[in-house]
Tab-separated table of C-alpha atoms and ligand atoms in Angstrom:
chain	number	residue	atom	x	y	z
A	1194	MET	CA	141.790	96.286	91.065
A	1195	ILE	CA	138.029	95.791	90.712
A	1196	SER	CA	136.406	93.338	93.110
A	1197	TYR	CA	133.134	91.502	92.352
A	1198	SER	CA	130.438	90.782	94.850
A	1199	THR	CA	127.805	88.269	93.666
A	1200	GLY	CA	126.189	85.265	95.277
A	1201	ASN	CA	125.109	87.417	98.185
A	1202	SER	CA	121.340	87.463	98.058
A	1203	LEU	CA	121.084	90.699	100.066
A	1204	MET	CA	122.456	93.550	98.010
A	1205	GLN	CA	123.286	97.233	98.105
A	1206	ILE	CA	121.199	98.834	95.375
A	1207	SER	CA	120.714	102.367	94.080
A	1208	VAL	CA	117.594	103.318	92.153
A	1209	PHE	CA	117.787	106.364	89.874
A	1210	GLY	CA	114.466	108.136	89.472
A	1211	ILE	CA	111.795	108.241	92.172
A	1212	GLY	CA	108.831	108.183	89.798
A	1213	TYR	CA	106.176	105.505	89.272
A	1214	VAL	CA	108.719	102.827	88.427
A	1215	GLY	CA	111.578	103.908	90.689
A	1216	ALA	CA	109.490	104.489	93.833
A	1217	VAL	CA	107.824	101.068	93.545
A	1218	SER	CA	111.093	99.263	92.723
A	1219	ALA	CA	112.968	100.940	95.574
A	1220	ALA	CA	110.249	100.220	98.151
A	1221	CYS	CA	109.798	96.589	97.027
A	1222	LEU	CA	113.538	95.910	96.936
A	1223	ALA	CA	113.864	97.304	100.479
A	1224	ASN	CA	110.891	95.153	101.476
A	1225	ASP	CA	112.785	92.124	100.075
A	1226	GLY	CA	115.594	92.887	102.518
A	1227	HIS	CA	118.036	94.805	100.307
A	1228	ASN	CA	119.614	98.118	101.241
A	1229	VAL	CA	118.305	100.677	98.799
A	1230	ILE	CA	119.315	104.247	98.066
A	1231	ALA	CA	116.823	106.064	95.849
A	1232	VAL	CA	118.210	109.005	93.854
A	1233	ASP	CA	116.366	111.922	92.295
A	1234	PRO	CA	117.413	115.516	91.575
A	1235	ASN	CA	113.927	116.668	92.551
A	1236	PRO	CA	113.670	117.501	96.308
A	1237	GLN	CA	109.907	116.978	96.060
A	1238	LYS	CA	110.659	113.305	95.493
A	1239	VAL	CA	113.535	112.922	97.955
A	1240	GLU	CA	112.078	114.664	100.998
A	1241	PRO	CA	108.663	112.914	101.152
A	1242	LEU	CA	110.272	109.519	100.676
A	1243	ASN	CA	112.672	110.121	103.563
A	1244	ALA	CA	109.673	111.229	105.644
A	1245	GLY	CA	107.851	107.974	104.854
A	1246	ILE	CA	105.417	109.621	102.461
A	1247	SER	CA	104.827	108.139	99.028
A	1248	PRO	CA	105.665	110.639	96.278
A	1249	ILE	CA	103.025	108.977	94.052
A	1250	VAL	CA	99.544	107.546	94.517
A	1251	GLU	CA	99.896	103.780	94.424
A	1252	PRO	CA	97.973	101.302	96.630
A	1253	GLY	CA	100.173	99.824	99.385
A	1254	LEU	CA	103.251	101.842	98.456
A	1255	GLU	CA	103.291	104.190	101.441
A	1256	GLU	CA	103.246	101.236	103.869
A	1257	LEU	CA	106.217	99.663	102.086
A	1258	ILE	CA	108.094	102.978	102.085
A	1259	GLN	CA	107.433	103.446	105.799
A	1260	GLY	CA	108.633	99.896	106.481
A	1261	GLY	CA	111.816	100.608	104.491
A	1262	ILE	CA	112.493	103.886	106.341
A	1263	ARG	CA	111.841	102.250	109.746
A	1264	SER	CA	114.196	99.352	109.034
A	1265	LYS	CA	116.764	101.826	107.602
A	1266	ARG	CA	116.906	99.727	104.429
A	1267	LEU	CA	115.499	102.570	102.318
A	1268	LYS	CA	116.603	106.174	101.977
A	1269	ALA	CA	116.514	108.870	99.329
A	1270	THR	CA	119.155	111.356	98.253
A	1271	ASN	CA	120.115	113.658	95.413
A	1272	ASP	CA	123.780	112.747	95.872
A	1273	VAL	CA	124.760	110.485	92.966
A	1274	ARG	CA	128.272	109.849	94.257
A	1275	GLU	CA	127.028	108.672	97.662
A	1276	ALA	CA	124.458	106.386	95.982
A	1277	VAL	CA	126.953	104.784	93.602
A	1278	GLN	CA	129.665	104.400	96.269
A	1279	GLY	CA	127.097	102.837	98.582
A	1280	SER	CA	125.755	100.263	96.110
A	1281	ASP	CA	126.881	97.443	93.796
A	1282	LEU	CA	124.055	97.794	91.353
A	1283	SER	CA	122.144	100.820	90.002
A	1284	PHE	CA	118.725	100.604	88.421
A	1285	ILE	CA	117.964	103.486	86.042
A	1286	CYS	CA	114.228	104.297	86.193
A	1287	VAL	CA	114.182	107.834	84.797
A	1288	GLY	CA	111.576	109.090	82.356
A	1289	THR	CA	111.786	108.595	78.573
A	1290	PRO	CA	109.043	110.929	77.337
A	1291	SER	CA	107.870	111.614	73.776
A	1292	ARG	CA	109.164	114.682	71.984
A	1293	THR	CA	106.532	116.712	70.108
A	1294	ASN	CA	107.425	114.904	66.852
A	1295	GLY	CA	106.827	111.500	68.497
A	1296	SER	CA	110.485	110.524	68.814
A	1297	LEU	CA	111.821	109.219	72.115
A	1298	ASP	CA	113.612	111.700	74.375
A	1299	THR	CA	116.563	109.854	75.898
A	1300	GLY	CA	117.928	113.004	77.567
A	1301	TYR	CA	117.216	111.859	81.145
A	1302	VAL	CA	118.687	108.420	80.442
A	1303	THR	CA	121.849	109.979	79.021
A	1304	ALA	CA	122.172	112.384	81.965
A	1305	ALA	CA	121.743	109.530	84.481
A	1306	ALA	CA	124.354	107.437	82.617
A	1307	GLU	CA	126.775	110.403	82.616
A	1308	GLN	CA	126.365	110.915	86.371
A	1309	ILE	CA	126.725	107.219	87.209
A	1310	GLY	CA	129.712	106.895	84.850
A	1311	ALA	CA	131.485	109.815	86.544
A	1312	ALA	CA	130.799	108.293	89.969
A	1313	ILE	CA	132.121	104.816	89.090
A	1314	ARG	CA	135.375	106.381	87.863
A	1315	GLU	CA	136.240	106.668	91.587
A	1316	LYS	CA	135.064	103.181	92.559
A	1317	ASN	CA	137.222	100.132	93.196
A	1318	SER	CA	134.506	97.507	93.039
A	1319	PHE	CA	132.602	96.235	89.990
A	1320	HIS	CA	129.416	98.245	89.555
A	1321	SER	CA	126.434	97.043	87.500
A	1322	ILE	CA	124.107	99.485	85.759
A	1323	VAL	CA	120.731	98.045	84.874
A	1324	MET	CA	118.376	100.040	82.651
A	1325	ARG	CA	114.697	99.796	83.507
A	1326	SER	CA	113.445	102.789	81.529
A	1327	THR	CA	111.718	102.033	78.244
A	1328	ILE	CA	114.193	102.654	75.413
A	1329	LEU	CA	114.089	101.754	71.719
A	1330	PRO	CA	116.167	98.808	70.437
A	1331	GLY	CA	119.774	99.860	69.966
A	1332	THR	CA	119.697	102.624	72.622
A	1333	MET	CA	121.760	100.645	75.151
A	1334	GLU	CA	124.402	99.978	72.502
A	1335	SER	CA	124.455	103.385	70.836
A	1336	VAL	CA	123.706	105.769	73.734
A	1337	VAL	CA	123.976	104.254	77.219
A	1338	LEU	CA	127.065	102.086	76.850
A	1339	PRO	CA	129.241	104.733	75.088
A	1340	THR	CA	128.112	107.379	77.602
A	1341	LEU	CA	129.089	105.154	80.544
A	1342	GLU	CA	132.430	104.244	78.937
A	1343	ARG	CA	133.250	107.871	78.164
A	1344	THR	CA	132.399	109.246	81.605
A	1345	SER	CA	133.828	106.352	83.640
A	1346	GLY	CA	136.977	105.933	81.548
A	1347	ARG	CA	136.345	102.175	81.752
A	1348	GLN	CA	135.311	99.444	79.367
A	1349	ALA	CA	131.859	97.874	79.640
A	1350	GLY	CA	131.999	94.247	80.778
A	1351	VAL	CA	135.427	94.765	82.376
A	1352	GLY	CA	135.329	98.020	84.335
A	1353	PHE	CA	131.582	97.902	84.948
A	1354	GLY	CA	128.588	95.817	83.926
A	1355	ILE	CA	125.350	96.650	82.156
A	1356	ALA	CA	122.032	94.973	81.416
A	1357	TYR	CA	118.606	95.917	80.154
A	1358	TYR	CA	115.701	94.759	82.289
A	1359	PRO	CA	112.345	96.072	80.988
A	1360	GLU	CA	109.717	97.002	83.539
A	1361	PHE	CA	106.164	95.727	82.997
A	1362	LEU	CA	104.362	97.047	86.071
A	1363	ARG	CA	100.955	98.668	85.734
A	1364	GLU	CA	100.138	101.726	87.809
A	1365	SER	CA	97.478	100.986	90.486
A	1366	THR	CA	98.525	97.307	90.717
A	1367	ALA	CA	102.261	97.972	90.674
A	1368	ILE	CA	103.174	96.134	93.901
A	1369	ALA	CA	101.107	93.080	93.008
A	1370	ASP	CA	102.743	93.115	89.551
A	1371	TYR	CA	106.196	93.342	91.165
A	1372	TYR	CA	105.567	90.237	93.285
A	1373	ASP	CA	103.689	88.273	90.622
A	1374	PRO	CA	105.226	89.256	87.287
A	1375	GLY	CA	103.973	87.738	84.044
A	1376	ALA	CA	107.533	87.614	82.716
A	1377	ILE	CA	111.021	88.648	83.780
A	1378	ILE	CA	113.347	89.471	80.887
A	1379	PHE	CA	117.043	90.265	81.199
A	1380	GLY	CA	118.919	91.688	78.223
A	1381	LYS	CA	122.456	90.407	78.625
A	1382	HIS	CA	125.763	92.142	78.079
A	1383	ASP	CA	128.066	90.632	80.745
A	1384	GLN	CA	127.516	87.534	82.863
A	1385	ALA	CA	128.498	89.245	86.153
A	1386	THR	CA	125.526	91.621	85.934
A	1387	ILE	CA	123.142	88.834	84.888
A	1388	ASP	CA	124.333	86.773	87.879
A	1389	ARG	CA	123.486	89.666	90.187
A	1390	LEU	CA	120.037	90.027	88.642
A	1391	LEU	CA	119.402	86.278	88.883
A	1392	ASP	CA	120.428	86.418	92.519
A	1393	LEU	CA	118.019	89.244	93.151
A	1394	HIS	CA	115.134	87.368	91.523
A	1395	ARG	CA	115.486	84.001	93.274
A	1396	ILE	CA	112.395	84.888	95.330
A	1397	PHE	CA	110.126	84.961	92.274
A	1398	LYS	CA	108.140	81.971	91.062
A	1399	ILE	CA	108.978	82.399	87.394
A	1400	GLU	CA	112.290	81.785	85.701
A	1401	PRO	CA	113.807	84.940	84.165
A	1402	LYS	CA	114.423	84.767	80.424
A	1403	VAL	CA	117.913	85.899	79.450
A	1404	VAL	CA	118.065	87.298	75.909
A	1405	SER	CA	120.191	89.788	73.976
A	1406	ILE	CA	119.922	93.442	74.991
A	1407	ARG	CA	118.278	94.356	71.658
A	1408	THR	CA	115.725	91.568	72.038
A	1409	ALA	CA	114.834	92.771	75.545
A	1410	GLU	CA	114.477	96.351	74.291
A	1411	ALA	CA	112.216	95.139	71.461
A	1412	VAL	CA	110.129	92.972	73.828
A	1413	LYS	CA	109.124	96.022	75.859
A	1414	TYR	CA	107.796	97.888	72.810
A	1415	THR	CA	106.149	94.780	71.376
A	1416	ASN	CA	104.364	94.210	74.696
A	1417	ASN	CA	103.016	97.739	74.854
A	1418	ALA	CA	101.980	97.745	71.182
A	1419	TRP	CA	100.209	94.404	71.761
A	1420	HIS	CA	98.354	95.703	74.794
A	1421	ALA	CA	97.262	98.837	72.907
A	1422	LEU	CA	96.127	96.707	69.953
A	1423	LYS	CA	94.145	94.399	72.229
A	1424	ILE	CA	92.338	97.340	73.839
A	1425	SER	CA	91.437	98.926	70.506
A	1426	PHE	CA	90.335	95.572	69.076
A	1427	ALA	CA	88.046	94.911	72.057
A	1428	ASN	CA	86.655	98.444	71.786
A	1429	GLU	CA	85.969	97.981	68.083
A	1430	VAL	CA	84.174	94.691	68.738
A	1431	GLY	CA	82.166	96.449	71.469
A	1432	ASN	CA	81.207	99.280	69.099
A	1433	ILE	CA	80.009	96.896	66.367
A	1434	CYS	CA	78.175	94.709	68.871
A	1435	LYS	CA	76.440	97.654	70.506
A	1436	ALA	CA	75.193	98.909	67.138
A	1437	ALA	CA	73.879	95.397	66.402
A	1438	GLY	CA	72.130	95.105	69.788
A	1439	ILE	CA	74.609	92.553	71.143
A	1440	ASP	CA	76.535	92.778	74.445
A	1441	GLY	CA	80.185	93.065	73.419
A	1442	HIS	CA	81.309	91.966	76.887
A	1443	ALA	CA	79.452	88.668	76.493
A	1444	VAL	CA	81.162	88.175	73.114
A	1445	MET	CA	84.653	88.976	74.403
A	1446	ASP	CA	84.183	86.857	77.543
A	1447	VAL	CA	83.454	83.817	75.399
A	1448	LEU	CA	86.299	84.688	73.038
A	1449	CYS	CA	88.720	84.871	75.980
A	1450	SER	CA	87.549	81.521	77.343
A	1451	ASP	CA	89.206	79.752	74.393
A	1452	THR	CA	92.812	79.436	75.525
A	1453	ARG	CA	93.744	77.146	72.653
A	1454	LEU	CA	93.185	79.435	69.678
A	1455	ASN	CA	92.287	82.868	71.103
A	1456	ILE	CA	94.278	83.656	74.237
A	1457	SER	CA	97.306	81.587	73.311
A	1458	LYS	CA	100.421	81.461	71.145
A	1459	ALA	CA	98.289	80.555	68.136
A	1460	TYR	CA	98.638	82.987	65.211
A	1461	LEU	CA	101.403	84.912	66.945
A	1462	LYS	CA	104.397	83.785	64.896
A	1463	PRO	CA	105.781	86.283	62.385
A	1464	GLY	CA	105.378	84.893	58.869
A	1465	PHE	CA	103.407	85.206	55.631
A	1466	ALA	CA	99.953	86.668	54.933
A	1467	PHE	CA	96.768	84.983	56.135
A	1468	GLY	CA	94.309	83.516	53.673
A	1469	GLY	CA	92.031	80.558	53.149
A	1470	SER	CA	88.311	80.208	52.797
A	1471	CYS	CA	87.373	81.921	56.085
A	1472	LEU	CA	89.503	84.793	57.407
A	1473	PRO	CA	89.466	87.127	54.365
A	1474	LYS	CA	85.807	86.405	53.563
A	1475	ASP	CA	84.626	86.845	57.136
A	1476	LEU	CA	86.628	90.017	57.721
A	1477	ARG	CA	85.152	91.487	54.533
A	1478	ALA	CA	81.611	90.596	55.616
A	1479	LEU	CA	82.115	91.982	59.123
A	1480	ARG	CA	83.511	95.267	57.816
A	1481	PHE	CA	80.626	95.529	55.359
A	1482	ALA	CA	78.078	94.865	58.129
A	1483	ALA	CA	79.777	97.472	60.368
A	1484	ARG	CA	79.680	100.041	57.541
A	1485	LYS	CA	75.945	99.488	57.222
A	1486	LEU	CA	75.667	100.129	60.970
A	1487	GLU	CA	77.799	103.253	60.492
A	1488	VAL	CA	80.491	101.942	62.854
A	1489	PRO	CA	84.074	102.720	61.819
A	1490	THR	CA	86.418	99.688	61.882
A	1491	PRO	CA	89.976	101.073	61.707
A	1492	ILE	CA	91.530	97.969	63.306
A	1493	LEU	CA	89.802	95.517	60.958
A	1494	ASP	CA	90.563	97.764	57.962
A	1495	ALA	CA	94.229	97.938	58.942
A	1496	THR	CA	94.319	94.149	59.326
A	1497	MET	CA	93.424	93.748	55.657
A	1498	GLU	CA	95.952	96.429	54.691
A	1499	ALA	CA	98.656	94.739	56.757
A	1500	ASN	CA	97.937	91.453	54.992
A	1501	GLU	CA	98.316	93.081	51.590
A	1502	GLU	CA	101.616	94.614	52.741
A	1503	GLN	CA	102.922	91.157	53.665
A	1504	LEU	CA	102.084	89.897	50.183
A	1505	LYS	CA	103.813	92.884	48.592
A	1506	ARG	CA	106.807	92.267	50.829
A	1507	ALA	CA	107.170	88.684	49.585
A	1508	TYR	CA	106.820	89.852	45.977
A	1509	SER	CA	109.457	92.569	46.476
A	1510	MET	CA	111.863	90.059	48.000
A	1511	VAL	CA	111.590	87.890	44.882
A	1512	ALA	CA	111.943	90.924	42.593
A	1513	ALA	CA	115.019	92.104	44.534
A	1514	THR	CA	116.913	88.920	43.622
A	1515	GLY	CA	116.871	90.039	39.969
A	1516	LYS	CA	116.220	86.407	38.942
A	1517	ARG	CA	113.385	85.346	36.647
A	1518	ARG	CA	113.091	81.555	37.131
A	1519	ILE	CA	111.169	80.940	40.359
A	1520	GLY	CA	110.604	77.688	42.235
A	1521	LEU	CA	107.576	77.964	44.536
A	1522	ILE	CA	107.152	75.292	47.190
A	1523	GLY	CA	103.590	75.279	48.497
A	1524	LEU	CA	100.400	76.692	46.995
A	1525	SER	CA	97.519	75.870	49.356
A	1526	PHE	CA	96.769	78.435	52.062
A	1527	LYS	CA	98.480	76.342	54.738
A	1528	PRO	CA	100.255	72.967	55.024
A	1529	GLU	CA	98.340	69.682	55.156
A	1530	THR	CA	95.402	70.942	53.123
A	1531	ASP	CA	94.578	71.193	49.452
A	1532	ASP	CA	92.407	74.295	49.977
A	1533	LEU	CA	93.466	76.933	47.468
A	1534	ARG	CA	90.700	79.442	48.091
A	1535	GLU	CA	92.225	82.860	48.830
A	1536	SER	CA	95.617	81.282	49.424
A	1537	PRO	CA	98.172	84.111	49.644
A	1538	LEU	CA	100.614	81.799	47.840
A	1539	VAL	CA	98.214	81.631	44.883
A	1540	GLU	CA	98.041	85.425	44.931
A	1541	LEU	CA	101.834	85.668	45.040
A	1542	ALA	CA	102.172	83.157	42.184
A	1543	GLU	CA	99.617	85.095	40.121
A	1544	ARG	CA	101.432	88.389	40.652
A	1545	LEU	CA	104.733	86.823	39.662
A	1546	PHE	CA	103.161	85.070	36.666
A	1547	GLY	CA	101.424	88.301	35.616
A	1548	ARG	CA	104.759	90.120	35.597
A	1549	GLY	CA	106.373	87.527	33.375
A	1550	TYR	CA	108.272	85.420	35.913
A	1551	ASP	CA	108.929	81.838	34.821
A	1552	ILE	CA	107.466	79.773	37.710
A	1553	ARG	CA	107.355	76.109	38.626
A	1554	ILE	CA	105.249	75.124	41.623
A	1555	TYR	CA	105.313	72.060	43.851
A	1556	ASP	CA	102.782	71.321	46.564
A	1557	PRO	CA	102.498	67.729	47.781
A	1558	ASN	CA	98.767	68.213	48.452
A	1559	ILE	CA	97.857	69.751	45.122
A	1560	GLN	CA	97.649	67.367	42.242
A	1561	VAL	CA	95.236	68.751	39.714
A	1562	SER	CA	94.048	65.292	38.675
A	1563	LYS	CA	92.896	64.578	42.242
A	1564	LEU	CA	91.103	67.841	43.014
A	1565	THR	CA	87.347	67.712	43.570
A	1566	GLY	CA	84.453	69.949	44.638
A	1567	ALA	CA	85.055	73.593	45.531
A	1568	ASN	CA	88.769	73.258	44.904
A	1569	LEU	CA	88.354	71.895	41.404
A	1570	HIS	CA	85.859	74.641	40.629
A	1571	PHE	CA	88.242	77.260	42.049
A	1572	VAL	CA	91.149	75.973	39.977
A	1573	ARG	CA	89.093	75.793	36.779
A	1574	SER	CA	87.640	79.269	37.159
A	1575	HIS	CA	90.542	81.151	38.796
A	1576	LEU	CA	93.750	79.308	38.082
A	1577	PRO	CA	93.739	77.609	34.677
A	1578	HIS	CA	97.156	79.115	33.905
A	1579	LEU	CA	98.663	78.195	37.273
A	1580	THR	CA	97.753	74.537	37.014
A	1581	SER	CA	100.051	74.234	34.005
A	1582	LEU	CA	102.907	75.464	36.226
A	1583	LEU	CA	102.309	72.815	38.895
A	1584	THR	CA	104.557	69.806	38.906
A	1585	ALA	CA	104.183	66.553	40.834
A	1586	ASN	CA	107.946	66.298	41.242
A	1587	ILE	CA	109.963	68.652	43.456
A	1588	ASP	CA	113.132	67.805	41.520
A	1589	GLU	CA	111.715	69.598	38.483
A	1590	VAL	CA	111.326	72.737	40.602
A	1591	ILE	CA	114.838	72.365	42.002
A	1592	GLU	CA	116.259	71.968	38.507
A	1593	HIS	CA	114.302	74.910	37.110
A	1594	ALA	CA	114.700	77.544	39.828
A	1595	GLU	CA	117.210	80.382	40.097
A	1596	VAL	CA	115.419	81.420	43.275
A	1597	PHE	CA	113.212	79.451	45.681
A	1598	VAL	CA	110.164	80.664	47.559
A	1599	LEU	CA	109.258	78.378	50.415
A	1600	GLY	CA	105.627	78.704	51.458
A	1601	ASN	CA	105.071	75.275	52.977
A	1602	ARG	CA	107.199	73.184	55.302
A	1603	ALA	CA	106.619	70.074	53.240
A	1604	GLU	CA	109.772	68.930	51.509
A	1605	SER	CA	111.729	71.619	53.328
A	1606	GLN	CA	114.456	69.152	54.320
A	1607	ARG	CA	115.013	68.176	50.710
A	1608	LEU	CA	114.998	71.808	49.670
A	1609	MET	CA	117.379	72.855	52.439
A	1610	ARG	CA	120.018	70.558	50.960
A	1611	HIS	CA	119.912	72.828	47.913
A	1612	VAL	CA	119.899	76.209	49.588
A	1613	ASP	CA	123.574	75.990	50.271
A	1614	ASP	CA	124.329	75.958	46.553
A	1615	GLY	CA	124.057	79.771	46.540
A	1616	ARG	CA	120.627	80.131	44.933
A	1617	PRO	CA	118.488	82.663	46.864
A	1618	LEU	CA	115.915	81.082	49.161
A	1619	ILE	CA	113.021	83.210	50.384
A	1620	ASP	CA	111.497	81.541	53.422
A	1621	LEU	CA	107.906	82.498	54.278
A	1622	VAL	CA	107.403	79.805	56.949
A	1623	ARG	CA	110.643	79.655	58.964
A	1624	ILE	CA	111.821	76.145	58.247
A	1625	ASP	CA	114.761	76.511	60.574
A	1626	GLN	CA	114.224	78.359	63.872
A	1627	THR	CA	117.931	79.052	64.254
A	1628	ARG	CA	118.381	80.790	60.919
A	1629	CYS	CA	117.926	84.509	60.280
A	1630	SER	CA	118.382	86.420	57.017
A	1631	GLY	CA	121.865	86.561	55.611
A	1632	ASP	CA	123.627	85.811	52.319
A	1633	PHE	CA	121.271	83.962	50.006
A	1634	TYR	CA	118.829	82.903	52.755
A	1635	GLN	CA	116.092	85.476	53.390
A	1636	GLY	CA	113.329	85.039	55.972
A	1637	ILE	CA	110.295	87.203	55.228
A	1638	CYS	CA	110.392	88.811	58.681
A	1639	TRP	CA	113.337	87.320	60.579
B	3036	NAD	N1	104.773	104.410	84.703
B	3036	NAD	C1	104.617	103.163	84.315
B	3036	NAD	O1	103.587	102.512	84.542
B	3036	NAD	C2	105.742	102.451	83.599
B	3036	NAD	C3	105.710	101.076	83.451
B	3036	NAD	C4	106.761	100.442	82.809
B	3036	NAD	C5	107.820	101.175	82.307
B	3036	NAD	N2	107.817	102.527	82.443
B	3036	NAD	C6	108.967	103.268	81.942
B	3036	NAD	O2	109.814	103.538	83.058
B	3036	NAD	C7	110.461	104.816	82.913
B	3036	NAD	C8	110.114	105.682	84.096
B	3036	NAD	O3	108.732	105.926	84.076
B	3036	NAD	P1	108.015	106.663	85.286
B	3036	NAD	O4	106.571	106.653	84.955
B	3036	NAD	O5	108.493	106.069	86.564
B	3036	NAD	O6	108.619	108.160	85.127
B	3036	NAD	P2	108.390	109.413	86.088
B	3036	NAD	O7	108.378	110.602	85.198
B	3036	NAD	O8	107.250	109.174	87.003
B	3036	NAD	O9	109.690	109.437	86.977
B	3036	NAD	C9	110.954	109.713	86.490
B	3036	NAD	C10	111.780	110.288	87.639
B	3036	NAD	O10	113.129	110.350	87.210
B	3036	NAD	C11	113.693	111.505	87.833
B	3036	NAD	N3	114.961	111.825	87.146
B	3036	NAD	C12	115.170	112.539	86.015
B	3036	NAD	N4	116.477	112.604	85.760
B	3036	NAD	C13	117.121	111.930	86.732
B	3036	NAD	C14	118.475	111.629	87.010
B	3036	NAD	N5	119.456	112.040	86.207
B	3036	NAD	N6	118.766	110.912	88.097
B	3036	NAD	C15	117.804	110.458	88.900
B	3036	NAD	N7	116.497	110.710	88.700
B	3036	NAD	C16	116.158	111.424	87.626
B	3036	NAD	C17	112.608	112.549	87.712
B	3036	NAD	O11	112.822	113.615	88.600
B	3036	NAD	C18	111.388	111.707	88.072
B	3036	NAD	O12	111.116	111.739	89.449
B	3036	NAD	C19	109.989	105.341	81.562
B	3036	NAD	O13	110.912	104.989	80.573
B	3036	NAD	C20	108.668	104.642	81.337
B	3036	NAD	O14	108.361	104.553	79.955
B	3036	NAD	C21	106.815	103.180	83.091
């Protein structure tokens, strides 16, 4: 009979791996009042910790370790059985290094799961295993869970619990990051383990976000990729600015002061390619200016390449339906404007038209008879053929199409009534936040 212990804010915890993540987690958890057993096969990690010496260089850590040893709330061992028997919850903080080919080595994670699984075979109480190591999406499901089930002889969710809880600490500010995290994410498998984690995190100011295990695994990689991209972007700006006799720090400081468009959620929703009268033109000019200054711009170059890939992706999705009669909703570069200059929807329509697709287009803001100025000039010089495909009535598009491409939220409600008739709908703007690709509905990147 397995007994559960939750609701008790002081817990018995084991931490597997006394490295940068494990040592900080163990010391902070002990500092929060929990009883913590840190486990590592390496005596050079176990012995110093038990002697009150930090096994890593990290500001403030040694004091926390010494406090934990003094209060007897922290100890280290290499005995897995003792650690699992003496705790309700195990955090796995072992390394997940790169192999020489770049793939992720999950050997330490698998070994830790095997050892914990074997130890919980002999336990009568419900044990939770919480992964903190960085692992690729799907690893919990395909590696950790089956390993634990095989070695424990129990079923996940019934005989033991699991969760994925990515770690975001930064070395050198790890303790401050622990006590003031930017986000706390729990990847959920069973509620009992999530309840224990929620209990443990009551002391923090921010509300943990509970998501699926795969989402939590993906968040960790997306975070790190985002941080790396930000650093390289700032460096590239600095390089161009330096060559032009401008202080790149002054430029980036001002950029970062705009929390509405720059340091914000703006432009961070997966979707279709960018376009319009500014972004492509200005990126081209900046890259050209940098070339003249002999400054390489790999990030800016890749941005243009990535945009082209998104266009190709939309085209391929249409081609994959095997249908020829296309209904395109939206043509301007974004909703609520009639600006067609460098609209990726125009580019998509032209590619489809050029390959013989039979298109009808509806955009509530584009009525050829009402266009003026730069737009009229653009249409006359670039799009004479496309204007003949534009209709002022969405019903004509609905009647004509074997497949819909939705590039503008306008009229999406009316269109959505028709998607359920089985005709493929390719959504470039995510009209419905709850819907992901399946059957005839295809989101471009969801
Ligand atoms: N270092 C960071 O700043 C940081 C931040 C966030 C996430 N992470 C991730 O956290 C994980 C751990 O990183 P780290 O830098 O702490 O690694 P680390 O190499 O410093 O420490 C890993 C420890 O695990 C021990 N270990 C190996 N097998 C074990 C086992 N079976 N049982 C118990 N201990 C075992 C090793 O002896 C070592 O002491 C990695 O997946 C890493 O990507 C690291």
